[in-house]
Coordinates of C-alpha atoms in Angstrom, one line a residue:
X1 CA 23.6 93.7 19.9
X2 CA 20.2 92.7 20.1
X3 CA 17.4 93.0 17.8
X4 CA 16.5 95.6 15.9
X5 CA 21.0 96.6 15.8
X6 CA 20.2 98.3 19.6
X7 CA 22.5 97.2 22.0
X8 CA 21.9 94.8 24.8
X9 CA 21.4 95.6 28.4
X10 CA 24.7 96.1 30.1
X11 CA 23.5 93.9 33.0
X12 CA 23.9 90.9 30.5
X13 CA 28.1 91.4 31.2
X14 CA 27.4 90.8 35.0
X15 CA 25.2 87.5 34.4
X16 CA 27.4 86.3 32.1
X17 CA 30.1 86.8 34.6
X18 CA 28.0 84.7 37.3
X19 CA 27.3 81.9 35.0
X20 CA 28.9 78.8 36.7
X21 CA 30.0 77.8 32.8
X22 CA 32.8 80.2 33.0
X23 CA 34.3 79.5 36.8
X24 CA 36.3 77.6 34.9
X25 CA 38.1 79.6 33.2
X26 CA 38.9 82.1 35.7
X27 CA 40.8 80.1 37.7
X28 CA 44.2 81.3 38.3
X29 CA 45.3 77.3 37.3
X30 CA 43.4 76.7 34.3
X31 CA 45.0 73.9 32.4
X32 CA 43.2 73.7 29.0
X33 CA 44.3 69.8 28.3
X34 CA 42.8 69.1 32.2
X35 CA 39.8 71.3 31.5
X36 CA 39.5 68.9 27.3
X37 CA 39.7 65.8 29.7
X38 CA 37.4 66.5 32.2
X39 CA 34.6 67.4 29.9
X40 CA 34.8 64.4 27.7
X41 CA 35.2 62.0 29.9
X42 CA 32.5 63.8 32.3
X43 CA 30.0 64.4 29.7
X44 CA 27.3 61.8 27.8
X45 CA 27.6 64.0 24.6
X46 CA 30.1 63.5 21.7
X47 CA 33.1 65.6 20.9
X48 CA 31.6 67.5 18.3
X49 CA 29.0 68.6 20.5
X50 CA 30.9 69.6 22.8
X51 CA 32.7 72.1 20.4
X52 CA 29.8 73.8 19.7
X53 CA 29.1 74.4 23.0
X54 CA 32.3 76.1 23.6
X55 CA 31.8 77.9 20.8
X56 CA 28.5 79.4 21.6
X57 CA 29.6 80.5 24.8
X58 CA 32.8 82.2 23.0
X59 CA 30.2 83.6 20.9
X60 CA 28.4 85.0 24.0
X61 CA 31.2 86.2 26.0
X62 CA 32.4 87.9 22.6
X63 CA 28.9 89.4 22.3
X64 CA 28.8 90.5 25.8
X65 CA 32.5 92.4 24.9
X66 CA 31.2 94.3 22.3
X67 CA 28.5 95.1 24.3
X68 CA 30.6 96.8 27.3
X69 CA 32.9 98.1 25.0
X70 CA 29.9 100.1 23.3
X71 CA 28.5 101.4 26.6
X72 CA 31.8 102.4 27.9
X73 CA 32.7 104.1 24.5
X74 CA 33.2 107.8 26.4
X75 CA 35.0 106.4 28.7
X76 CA 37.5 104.9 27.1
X77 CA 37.9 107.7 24.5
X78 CA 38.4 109.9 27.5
X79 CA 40.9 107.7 28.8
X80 CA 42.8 107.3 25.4
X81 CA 42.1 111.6 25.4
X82 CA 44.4 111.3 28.5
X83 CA 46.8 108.9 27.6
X84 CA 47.5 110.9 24.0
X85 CA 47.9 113.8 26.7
X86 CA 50.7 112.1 28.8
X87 CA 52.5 110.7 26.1
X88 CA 52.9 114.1 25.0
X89 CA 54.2 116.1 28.2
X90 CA 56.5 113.4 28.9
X91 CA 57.9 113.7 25.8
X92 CA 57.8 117.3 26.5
X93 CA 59.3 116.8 30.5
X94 CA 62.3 114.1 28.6
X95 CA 63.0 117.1 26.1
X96 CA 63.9 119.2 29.2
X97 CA 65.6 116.6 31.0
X98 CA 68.2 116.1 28.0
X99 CA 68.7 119.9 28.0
X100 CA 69.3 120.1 31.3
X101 CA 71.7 117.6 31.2
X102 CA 73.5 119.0 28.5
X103 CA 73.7 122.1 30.6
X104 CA 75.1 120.6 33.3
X105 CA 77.4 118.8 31.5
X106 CA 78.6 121.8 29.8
X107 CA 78.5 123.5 33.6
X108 CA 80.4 120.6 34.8
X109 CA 83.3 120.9 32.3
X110 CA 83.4 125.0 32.8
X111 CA 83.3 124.7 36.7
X112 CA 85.8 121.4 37.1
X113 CA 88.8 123.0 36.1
X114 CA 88.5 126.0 38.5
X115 CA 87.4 124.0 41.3
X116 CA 90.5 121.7 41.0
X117 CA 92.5 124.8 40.6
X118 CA 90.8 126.0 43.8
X119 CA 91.5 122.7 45.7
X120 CA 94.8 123.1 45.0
X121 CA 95.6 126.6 45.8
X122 CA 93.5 125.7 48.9
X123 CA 95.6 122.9 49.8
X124 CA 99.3 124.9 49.4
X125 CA 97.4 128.3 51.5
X126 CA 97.0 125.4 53.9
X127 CA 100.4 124.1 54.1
X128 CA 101.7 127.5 54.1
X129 CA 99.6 128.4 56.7
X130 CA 100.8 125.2 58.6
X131 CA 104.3 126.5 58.0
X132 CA 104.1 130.0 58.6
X133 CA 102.6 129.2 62.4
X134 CA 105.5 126.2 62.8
X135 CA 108.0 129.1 62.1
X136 CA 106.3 131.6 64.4
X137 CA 106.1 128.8 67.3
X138 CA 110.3 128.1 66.3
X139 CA 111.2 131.8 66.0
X140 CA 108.8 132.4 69.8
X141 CA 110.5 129.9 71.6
X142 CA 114.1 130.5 70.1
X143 CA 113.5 134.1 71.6
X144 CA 112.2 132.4 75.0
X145 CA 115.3 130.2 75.1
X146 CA 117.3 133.2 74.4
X147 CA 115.5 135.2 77.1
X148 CA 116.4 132.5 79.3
X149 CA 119.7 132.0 78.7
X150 CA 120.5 135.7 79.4
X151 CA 118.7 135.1 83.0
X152 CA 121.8 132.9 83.7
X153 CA 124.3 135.2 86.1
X154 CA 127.7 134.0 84.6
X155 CA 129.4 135.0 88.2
X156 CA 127.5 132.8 90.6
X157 CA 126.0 130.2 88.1
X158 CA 122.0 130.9 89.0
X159 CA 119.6 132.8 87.6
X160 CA 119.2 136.9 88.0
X161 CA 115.3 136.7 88.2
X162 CA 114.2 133.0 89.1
X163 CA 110.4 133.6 88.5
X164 CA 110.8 134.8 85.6
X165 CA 113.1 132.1 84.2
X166 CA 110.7 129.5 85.5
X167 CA 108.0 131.5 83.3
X168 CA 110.2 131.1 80.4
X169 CA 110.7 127.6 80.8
X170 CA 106.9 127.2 81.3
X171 CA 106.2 129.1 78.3
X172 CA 108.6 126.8 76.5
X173 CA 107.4 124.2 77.3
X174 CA 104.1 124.8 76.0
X175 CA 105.0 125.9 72.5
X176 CA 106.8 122.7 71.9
X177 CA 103.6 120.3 73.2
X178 CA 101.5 123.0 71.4
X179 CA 103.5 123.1 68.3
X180 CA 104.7 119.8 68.2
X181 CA 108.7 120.6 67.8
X182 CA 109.7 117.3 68.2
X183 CA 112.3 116.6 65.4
X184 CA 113.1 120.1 64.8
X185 CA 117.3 119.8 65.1
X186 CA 117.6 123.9 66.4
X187 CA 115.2 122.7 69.1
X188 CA 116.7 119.4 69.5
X189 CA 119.7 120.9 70.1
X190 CA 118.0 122.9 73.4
X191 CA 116.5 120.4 74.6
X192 CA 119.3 119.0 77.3
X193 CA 119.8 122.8 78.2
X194 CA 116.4 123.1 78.9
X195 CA 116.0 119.7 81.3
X196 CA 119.1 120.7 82.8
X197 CA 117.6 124.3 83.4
X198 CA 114.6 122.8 85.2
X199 CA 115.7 120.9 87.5
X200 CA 118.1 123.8 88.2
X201 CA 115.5 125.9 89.0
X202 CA 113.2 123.6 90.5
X203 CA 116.1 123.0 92.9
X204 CA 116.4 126.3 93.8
X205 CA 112.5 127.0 94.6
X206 CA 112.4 124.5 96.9
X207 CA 116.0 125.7 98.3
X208 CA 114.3 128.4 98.8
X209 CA 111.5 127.5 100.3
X210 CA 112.8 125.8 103.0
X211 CA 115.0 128.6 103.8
X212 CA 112.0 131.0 103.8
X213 CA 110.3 128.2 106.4
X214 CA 113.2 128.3 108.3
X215 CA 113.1 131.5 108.7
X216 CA 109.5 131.8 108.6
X217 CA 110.0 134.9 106.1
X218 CA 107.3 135.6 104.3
X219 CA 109.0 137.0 101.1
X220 CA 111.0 133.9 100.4
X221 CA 107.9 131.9 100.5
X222 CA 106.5 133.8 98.5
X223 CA 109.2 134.2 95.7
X224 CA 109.5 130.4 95.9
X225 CA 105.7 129.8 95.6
X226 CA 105.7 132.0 92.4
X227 CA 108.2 130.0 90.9
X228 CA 106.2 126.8 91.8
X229 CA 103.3 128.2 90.6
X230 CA 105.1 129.9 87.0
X231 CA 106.1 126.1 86.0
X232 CA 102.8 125.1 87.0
X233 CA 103.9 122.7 90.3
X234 CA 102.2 124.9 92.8
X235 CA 100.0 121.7 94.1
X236 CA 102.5 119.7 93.3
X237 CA 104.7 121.5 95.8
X238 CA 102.4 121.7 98.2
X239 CA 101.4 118.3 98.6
X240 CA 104.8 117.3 98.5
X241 CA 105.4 118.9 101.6
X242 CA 103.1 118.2 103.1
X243 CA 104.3 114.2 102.8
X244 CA 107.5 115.6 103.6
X245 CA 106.8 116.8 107.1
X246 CA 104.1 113.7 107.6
X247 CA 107.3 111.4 106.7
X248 CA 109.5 112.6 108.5
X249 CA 107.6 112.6 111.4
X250 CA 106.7 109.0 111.3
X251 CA 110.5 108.0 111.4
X252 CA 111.2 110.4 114.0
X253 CA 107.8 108.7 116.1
X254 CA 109.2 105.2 114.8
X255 CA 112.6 105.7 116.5
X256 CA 112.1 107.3 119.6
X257 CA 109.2 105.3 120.5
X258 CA 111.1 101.8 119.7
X259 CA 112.3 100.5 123.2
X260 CA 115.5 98.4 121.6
X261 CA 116.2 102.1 119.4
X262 CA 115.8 103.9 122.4
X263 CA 118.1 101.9 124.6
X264 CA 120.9 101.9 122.2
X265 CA 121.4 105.4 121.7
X266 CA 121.3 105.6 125.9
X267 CA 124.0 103.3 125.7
X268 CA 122.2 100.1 127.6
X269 CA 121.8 96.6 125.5
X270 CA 119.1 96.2 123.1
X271 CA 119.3 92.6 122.5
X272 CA 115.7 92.3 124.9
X273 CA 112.5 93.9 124.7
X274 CA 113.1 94.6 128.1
X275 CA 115.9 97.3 127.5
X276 CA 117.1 98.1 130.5
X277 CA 114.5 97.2 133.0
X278 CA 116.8 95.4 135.1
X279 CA 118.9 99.0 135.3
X280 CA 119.3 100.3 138.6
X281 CA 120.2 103.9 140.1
X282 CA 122.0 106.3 137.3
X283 CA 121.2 103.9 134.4
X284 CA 118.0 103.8 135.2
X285 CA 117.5 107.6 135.1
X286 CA 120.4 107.7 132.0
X287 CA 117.6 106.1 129.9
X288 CA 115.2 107.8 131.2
X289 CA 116.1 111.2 130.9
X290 CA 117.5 110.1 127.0
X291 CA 114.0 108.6 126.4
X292 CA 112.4 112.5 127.7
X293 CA 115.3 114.6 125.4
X294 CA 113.8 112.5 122.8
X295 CA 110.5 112.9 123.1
X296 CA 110.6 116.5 123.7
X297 CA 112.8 116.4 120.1
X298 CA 109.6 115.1 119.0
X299 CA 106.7 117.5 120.5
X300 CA 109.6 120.3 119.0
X301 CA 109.5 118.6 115.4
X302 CA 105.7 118.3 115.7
X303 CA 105.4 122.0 116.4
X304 CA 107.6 123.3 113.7
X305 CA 106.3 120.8 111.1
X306 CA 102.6 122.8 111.6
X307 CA 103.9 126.4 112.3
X308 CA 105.5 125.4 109.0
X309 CA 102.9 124.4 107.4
X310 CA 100.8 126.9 108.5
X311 CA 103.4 130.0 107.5
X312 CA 103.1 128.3 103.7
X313 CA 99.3 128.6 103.8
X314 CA 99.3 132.1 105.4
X315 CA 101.3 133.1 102.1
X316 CA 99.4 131.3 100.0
X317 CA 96.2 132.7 101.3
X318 CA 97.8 136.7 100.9
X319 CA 100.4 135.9 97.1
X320 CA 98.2 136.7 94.2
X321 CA 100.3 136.3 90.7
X322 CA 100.8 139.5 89.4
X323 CA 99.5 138.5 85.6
X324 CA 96.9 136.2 86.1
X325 CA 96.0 137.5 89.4
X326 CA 95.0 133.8 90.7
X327 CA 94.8 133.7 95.0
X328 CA 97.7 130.3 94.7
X329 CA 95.5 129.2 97.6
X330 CA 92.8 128.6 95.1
X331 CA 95.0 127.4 92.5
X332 CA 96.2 124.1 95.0
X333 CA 93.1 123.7 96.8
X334 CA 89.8 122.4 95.5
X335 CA 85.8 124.2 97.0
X336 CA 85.7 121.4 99.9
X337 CA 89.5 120.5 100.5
X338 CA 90.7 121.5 104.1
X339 CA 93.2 123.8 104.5
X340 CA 97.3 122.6 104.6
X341 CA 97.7 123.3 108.0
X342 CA 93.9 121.1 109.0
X343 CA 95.8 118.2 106.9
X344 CA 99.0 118.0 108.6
X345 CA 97.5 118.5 112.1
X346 CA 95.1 115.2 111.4
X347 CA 98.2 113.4 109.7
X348 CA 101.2 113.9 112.5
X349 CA 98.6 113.7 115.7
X350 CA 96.9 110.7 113.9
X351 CA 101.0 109.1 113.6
X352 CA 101.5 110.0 116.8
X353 CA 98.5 108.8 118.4
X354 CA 99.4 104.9 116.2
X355 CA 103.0 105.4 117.5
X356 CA 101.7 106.0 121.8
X357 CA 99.2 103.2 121.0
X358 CA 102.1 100.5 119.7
X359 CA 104.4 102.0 122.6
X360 CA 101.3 101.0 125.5
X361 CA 101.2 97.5 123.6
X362 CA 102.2 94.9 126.7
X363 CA 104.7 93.5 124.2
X364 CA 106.3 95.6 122.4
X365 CA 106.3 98.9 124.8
X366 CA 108.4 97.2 127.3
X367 CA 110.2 99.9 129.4
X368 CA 108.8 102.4 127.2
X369 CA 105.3 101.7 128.1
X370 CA 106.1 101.5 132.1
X371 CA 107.8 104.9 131.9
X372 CA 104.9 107.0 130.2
X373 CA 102.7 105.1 131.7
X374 CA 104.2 106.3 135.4
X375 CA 105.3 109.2 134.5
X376 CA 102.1 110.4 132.4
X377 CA 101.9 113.7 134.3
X378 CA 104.8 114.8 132.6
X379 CA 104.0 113.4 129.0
X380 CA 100.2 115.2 129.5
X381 CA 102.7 118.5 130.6
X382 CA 105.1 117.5 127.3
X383 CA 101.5 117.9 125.1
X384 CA 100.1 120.6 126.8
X385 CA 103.0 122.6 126.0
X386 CA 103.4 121.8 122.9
X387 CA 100.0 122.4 122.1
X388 CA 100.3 125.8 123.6
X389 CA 103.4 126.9 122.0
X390 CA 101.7 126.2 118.5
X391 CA 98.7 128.5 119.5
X392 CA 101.1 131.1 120.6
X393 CA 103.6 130.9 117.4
X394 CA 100.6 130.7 115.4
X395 CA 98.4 133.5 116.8
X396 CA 98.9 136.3 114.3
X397 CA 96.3 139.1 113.8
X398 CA 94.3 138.8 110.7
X399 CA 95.2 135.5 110.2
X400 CA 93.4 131.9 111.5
X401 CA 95.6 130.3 113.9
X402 CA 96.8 126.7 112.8
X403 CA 94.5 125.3 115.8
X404 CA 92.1 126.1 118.2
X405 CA 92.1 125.7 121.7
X406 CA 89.3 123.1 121.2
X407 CA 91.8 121.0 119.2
X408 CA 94.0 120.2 122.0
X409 CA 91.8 116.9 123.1
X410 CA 92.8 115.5 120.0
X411 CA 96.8 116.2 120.9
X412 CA 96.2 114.8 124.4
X413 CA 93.4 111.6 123.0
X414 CA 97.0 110.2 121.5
X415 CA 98.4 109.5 124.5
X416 CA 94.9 108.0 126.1
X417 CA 96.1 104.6 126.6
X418 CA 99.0 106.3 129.0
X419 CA 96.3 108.3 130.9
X420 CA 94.0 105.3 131.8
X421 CA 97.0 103.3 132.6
X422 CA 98.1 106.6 135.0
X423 CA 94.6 106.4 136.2
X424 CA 93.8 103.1 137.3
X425 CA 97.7 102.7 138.7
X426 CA 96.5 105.8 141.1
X427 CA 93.1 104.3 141.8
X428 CA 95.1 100.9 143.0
X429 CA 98.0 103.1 144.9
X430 CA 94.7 104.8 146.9
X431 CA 92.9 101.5 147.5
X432 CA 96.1 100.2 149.0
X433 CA 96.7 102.7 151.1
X434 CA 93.3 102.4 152.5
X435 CA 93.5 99.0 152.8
X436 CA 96.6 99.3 154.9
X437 CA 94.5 101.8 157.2
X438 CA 91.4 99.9 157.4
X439 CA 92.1 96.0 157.0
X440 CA 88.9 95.0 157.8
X441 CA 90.0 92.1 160.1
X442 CA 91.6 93.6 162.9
X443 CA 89.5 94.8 165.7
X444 CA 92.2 97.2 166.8
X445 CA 90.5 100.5 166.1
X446 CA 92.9 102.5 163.3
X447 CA 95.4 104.7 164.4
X448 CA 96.0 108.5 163.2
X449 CA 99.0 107.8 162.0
X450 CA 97.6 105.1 159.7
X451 CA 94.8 107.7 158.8
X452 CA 97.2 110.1 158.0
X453 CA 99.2 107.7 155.7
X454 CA 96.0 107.4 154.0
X455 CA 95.0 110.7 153.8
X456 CA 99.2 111.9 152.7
X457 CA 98.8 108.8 149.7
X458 CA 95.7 111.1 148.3
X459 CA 97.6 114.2 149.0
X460 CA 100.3 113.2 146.9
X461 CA 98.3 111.9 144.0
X462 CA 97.1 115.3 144.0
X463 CA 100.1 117.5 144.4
X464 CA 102.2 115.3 141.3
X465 CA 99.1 116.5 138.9
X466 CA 98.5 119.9 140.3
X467 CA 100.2 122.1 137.6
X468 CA 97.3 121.0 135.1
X469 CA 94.0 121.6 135.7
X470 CA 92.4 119.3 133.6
X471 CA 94.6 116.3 135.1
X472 CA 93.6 117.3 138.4
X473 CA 90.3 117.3 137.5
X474 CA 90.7 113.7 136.7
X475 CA 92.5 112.6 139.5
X476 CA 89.8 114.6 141.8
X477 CA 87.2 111.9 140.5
X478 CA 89.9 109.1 141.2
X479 CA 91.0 110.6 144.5
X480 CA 86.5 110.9 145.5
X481 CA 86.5 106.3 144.2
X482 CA 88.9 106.6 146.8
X483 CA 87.3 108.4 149.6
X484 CA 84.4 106.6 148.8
X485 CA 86.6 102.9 149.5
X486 CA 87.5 105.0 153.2
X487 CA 84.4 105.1 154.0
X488 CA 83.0 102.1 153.0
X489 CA 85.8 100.3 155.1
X490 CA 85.0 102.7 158.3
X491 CA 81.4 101.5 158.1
X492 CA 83.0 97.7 159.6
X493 CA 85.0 99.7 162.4
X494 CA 81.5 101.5 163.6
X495 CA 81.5 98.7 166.2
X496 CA 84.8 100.1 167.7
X497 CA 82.7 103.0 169.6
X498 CA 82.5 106.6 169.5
X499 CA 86.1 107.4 169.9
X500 CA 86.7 105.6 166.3
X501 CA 84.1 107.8 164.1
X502 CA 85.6 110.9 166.3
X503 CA 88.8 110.5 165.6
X504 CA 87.8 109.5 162.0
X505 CA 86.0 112.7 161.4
X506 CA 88.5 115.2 163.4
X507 CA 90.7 113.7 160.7
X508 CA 88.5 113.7 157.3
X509 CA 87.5 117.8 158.1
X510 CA 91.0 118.8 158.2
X511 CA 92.5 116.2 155.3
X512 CA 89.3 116.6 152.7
X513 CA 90.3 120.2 152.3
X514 CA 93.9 120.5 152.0
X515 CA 93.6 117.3 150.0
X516 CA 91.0 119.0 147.4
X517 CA 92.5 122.9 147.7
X518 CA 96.0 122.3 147.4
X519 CA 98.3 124.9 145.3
X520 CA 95.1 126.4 144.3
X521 CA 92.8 123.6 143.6
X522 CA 89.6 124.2 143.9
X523 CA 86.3 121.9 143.1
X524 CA 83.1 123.3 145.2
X525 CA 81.1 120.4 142.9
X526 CA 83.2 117.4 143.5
X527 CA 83.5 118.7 147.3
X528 CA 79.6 117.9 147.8
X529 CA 79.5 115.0 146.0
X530 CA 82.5 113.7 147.9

């Protein structure tokens, strides 16, 4: 306080607190032996006097205390106000916190005993739950194997309704994986009846099946497909057959197209790739004629793979199952799949078309290869049949044939190394023949006998082909390379006079007609151009 008892200025606190004296001491290091050294060894003054400094400025910092203290006097009996305050609600708050707990604690030892009671009577409603549906599952699928065993005829050893004991089976089936039986001795003691059972019945859809394709009877299909479909082997099935047919097909293609195979069932040696080449006169046509019984075996297997085929996928487009009422031809085939009879079309022409193309290798086609490929006329006529037949067998009203007429290029592209082999062999026979007439050397005009050769070697190409239109077609632009050659070779015999071109052209206007119009052929285009 100052004089007079008033107290100082406040600001006297913040001087004091700048005063360089105290820095000192208000470091966070202060050693008070370091700070005793320092000042006596820093300092002129004696010890004593030194004392009484310190103690002055004790005295000062004490003064300037009581000072603050003074001017913050409502302050810090507000403060203490609030502290007394605190003190007292939280002894209120841990007064209610220890009665709480004691009410929970008494809560606790009221509500534990039920709850354990109630975990437990929880627990056995849930094992006898658990039991309860194990016996319903075991008393369903007793009744199911019953069921089924009554569906047993005890005269003939099948079944009296075969769907329906392939639904049973199904349905057993699916309460044991459901259930999880496994263990159980009463169904244990079924379960070699029940294996036994399926392939029993399993053996008898597709007995059935094939006897209903045989047949081509739709009901039999149809009753087989249910029972596919009731043990859930409807795709299954489907695909199945489908590799069936495209497997047998390729050993059928395999054998008949192998020349040492081919020879030995015609009786000549197959110890050469050759076969029997060398053959002359009634061997040569023995083999021959084997090698066309053969293949016609084949175009006949090819067509009743697909009208097969196709008769399954015309029932499964129509059989609906009566409880689920599921088309089955939604049930095997996905949104974007093609259809059963699209598949095996692409998977026996596209064997067929590797089988021609290994038969026309130079190697191993040996006689093979030199027999389709002269003879092509009658393997395009083999195709073109076959092809035609499947329309007809497959052309039912209401229903999608298995092909369409534009499909048959894709029968007849297999056998497209044999056609340009036919081809150019033509071509060369032409070019011969009007070699022969017009040899280029010779200044002896030709004769109309030679001219007529000529013209008779064209004819002929012609007449071989003329049951098919389309191969016609192709030997018209052959037989037109060949007219072409004729003329080109009668431009060097111009020089031979006047009598030449006449005779040349009385020849050409009777011969270009009947070569072009015979049995019925007629090309007004390829006539200009020619």
């Amino acid at each position: 306080m100052g004089k007079g008892g008033e107290p100082a200025d406040p600001v006297s606190a913040g001087t004091l607190y700048a005063d360089a004296a105290y820095a000192p001491f208000l470091a966070d290091d202060f050693d008070a032996t370091e700070f005793a050294s320092n000042a006596l060894a820093g300092s002129h003054t004696t010890a004593q006097a030194q004392t009484h400094s310190l103690q002055d400025r004790i005295q000062r910092l004490q003064i300037s205390l009581r000072e603050e203290v003074l001017h913050r006097r409502p302050e810090v009996l507000q403060q203490a106000a609030q502290l007394r305050d605190t003190e007292a609600a939280m002894q209120g708050i841990t007064l209610a916190v220890d009665t709480m707990q004691s009410a929970l604690q008494r809560a606790k030892s009221l509500i534990m005993e039920p709850y354990e009671q109630l975990q437990l009577k929880t627990q056995q409603l849930r094992n006898l739950h658990g039991t309860v549906e194990l016996l319903r599952q075991l008393i369903q699928r007793l009744k199911l194997v019953a069921k089924l065993r009554q569906q047993i005829d005890a005269k003939c050893g099948g079944y009296t309704d075969l769907a329906k004991a392939a639904k049973l089976l199904a349905d057993t089936e699916t309460i044991s994986i459901e259930g999880n039986l496994a263990g159980i001795d009463i169904v244990d003691a079924d379960t070699e009846f029940l294996q036994t059972t399926w392939q029993a019945v399993q053996g008898q859809a597709q007995a059935a099946l094939q006897r209903g394709i045989e047949t081509l009877s739709q009901a039999e299909v149809g009753s087989a497909l249910q029972v596919y479909f009731n043990l859930g082997l409807l795709t299954q099935a489907v695909s199945e057959l489908l590799e069936q047919h495209s497997r047998q097909f390729a050993a059928t293609v395999k054998d008949i197209l192998d020349p040492k195979k081919l020879s030995a069932g015609a009786g000549a040696p197959a110890s050469s790739s050759e076969g029997p080449r060398a053959a002359h006169g009634s061997a040569t046509n023995k083999w021959q004629e084997h090698m066309w019984q053969k293949l016609s075996l084949l175009m006949e297997k090819l067509r009743l793979s697909i009208v097969s085929i196709w008769h399954v996928q015309r029932v499964l487009a129509k059989k609906r199952d009566p409880l689920t009422h599921v088309l089955f031809i939604d049930e095997c085939l996905d949104e974007d799949s093609p259809l059963p009879s699209e598949q095996i079309w692409a998977s026996l022409t596209g064997l067929l078309r590797e089988g021609l193309a290994m038969a026309a290798a130079p190697v191993k086609g040996g006689f093979v290869r030199e027999a389709l490929t002269s003879h092509y006329p009658r393997l395009a006529a083999l195709l073109e049949e076959t092809f035609r037949r499947i329309l007809q067998d497959t052309n039912v009203k209401g229903v999608a044939a298995a092909v369409t007429p534009e499909q048959q290029a894709e029968l007849l592209g297999a056998a497209t190394p044999f056609q340009n082999a036919y081809l150019g062999a033509s071509l060369t026979r032409m070019s011969d023949a009007v070699t022969a007439a017009f040899p280029g050397t010779s200044r002896t005009l030709t004769s109309s006998a030679e001219l007529q050769k000529c013209i008779a070697r064209m004819h002929d190409e012609v007449r071989v082909v003329a049951d098919s239109p389309r191969l016609s077609a192709l030997i018209a632009k052959t037989v037109g390379k060949g007219l072409q050659l004729m003329a080109e070779k009668a431009e060097y015999m111009t020089f031979a006079g006047k009598f030449c071109c006449n005779s040349l052209r009385s020849l050409w206007s009777g011969a270009e007609a009947r070569l072009l119009s015979d049995k019925g052929i007629s090309c007004p285009s390829r006539h200009q151009g020619l």
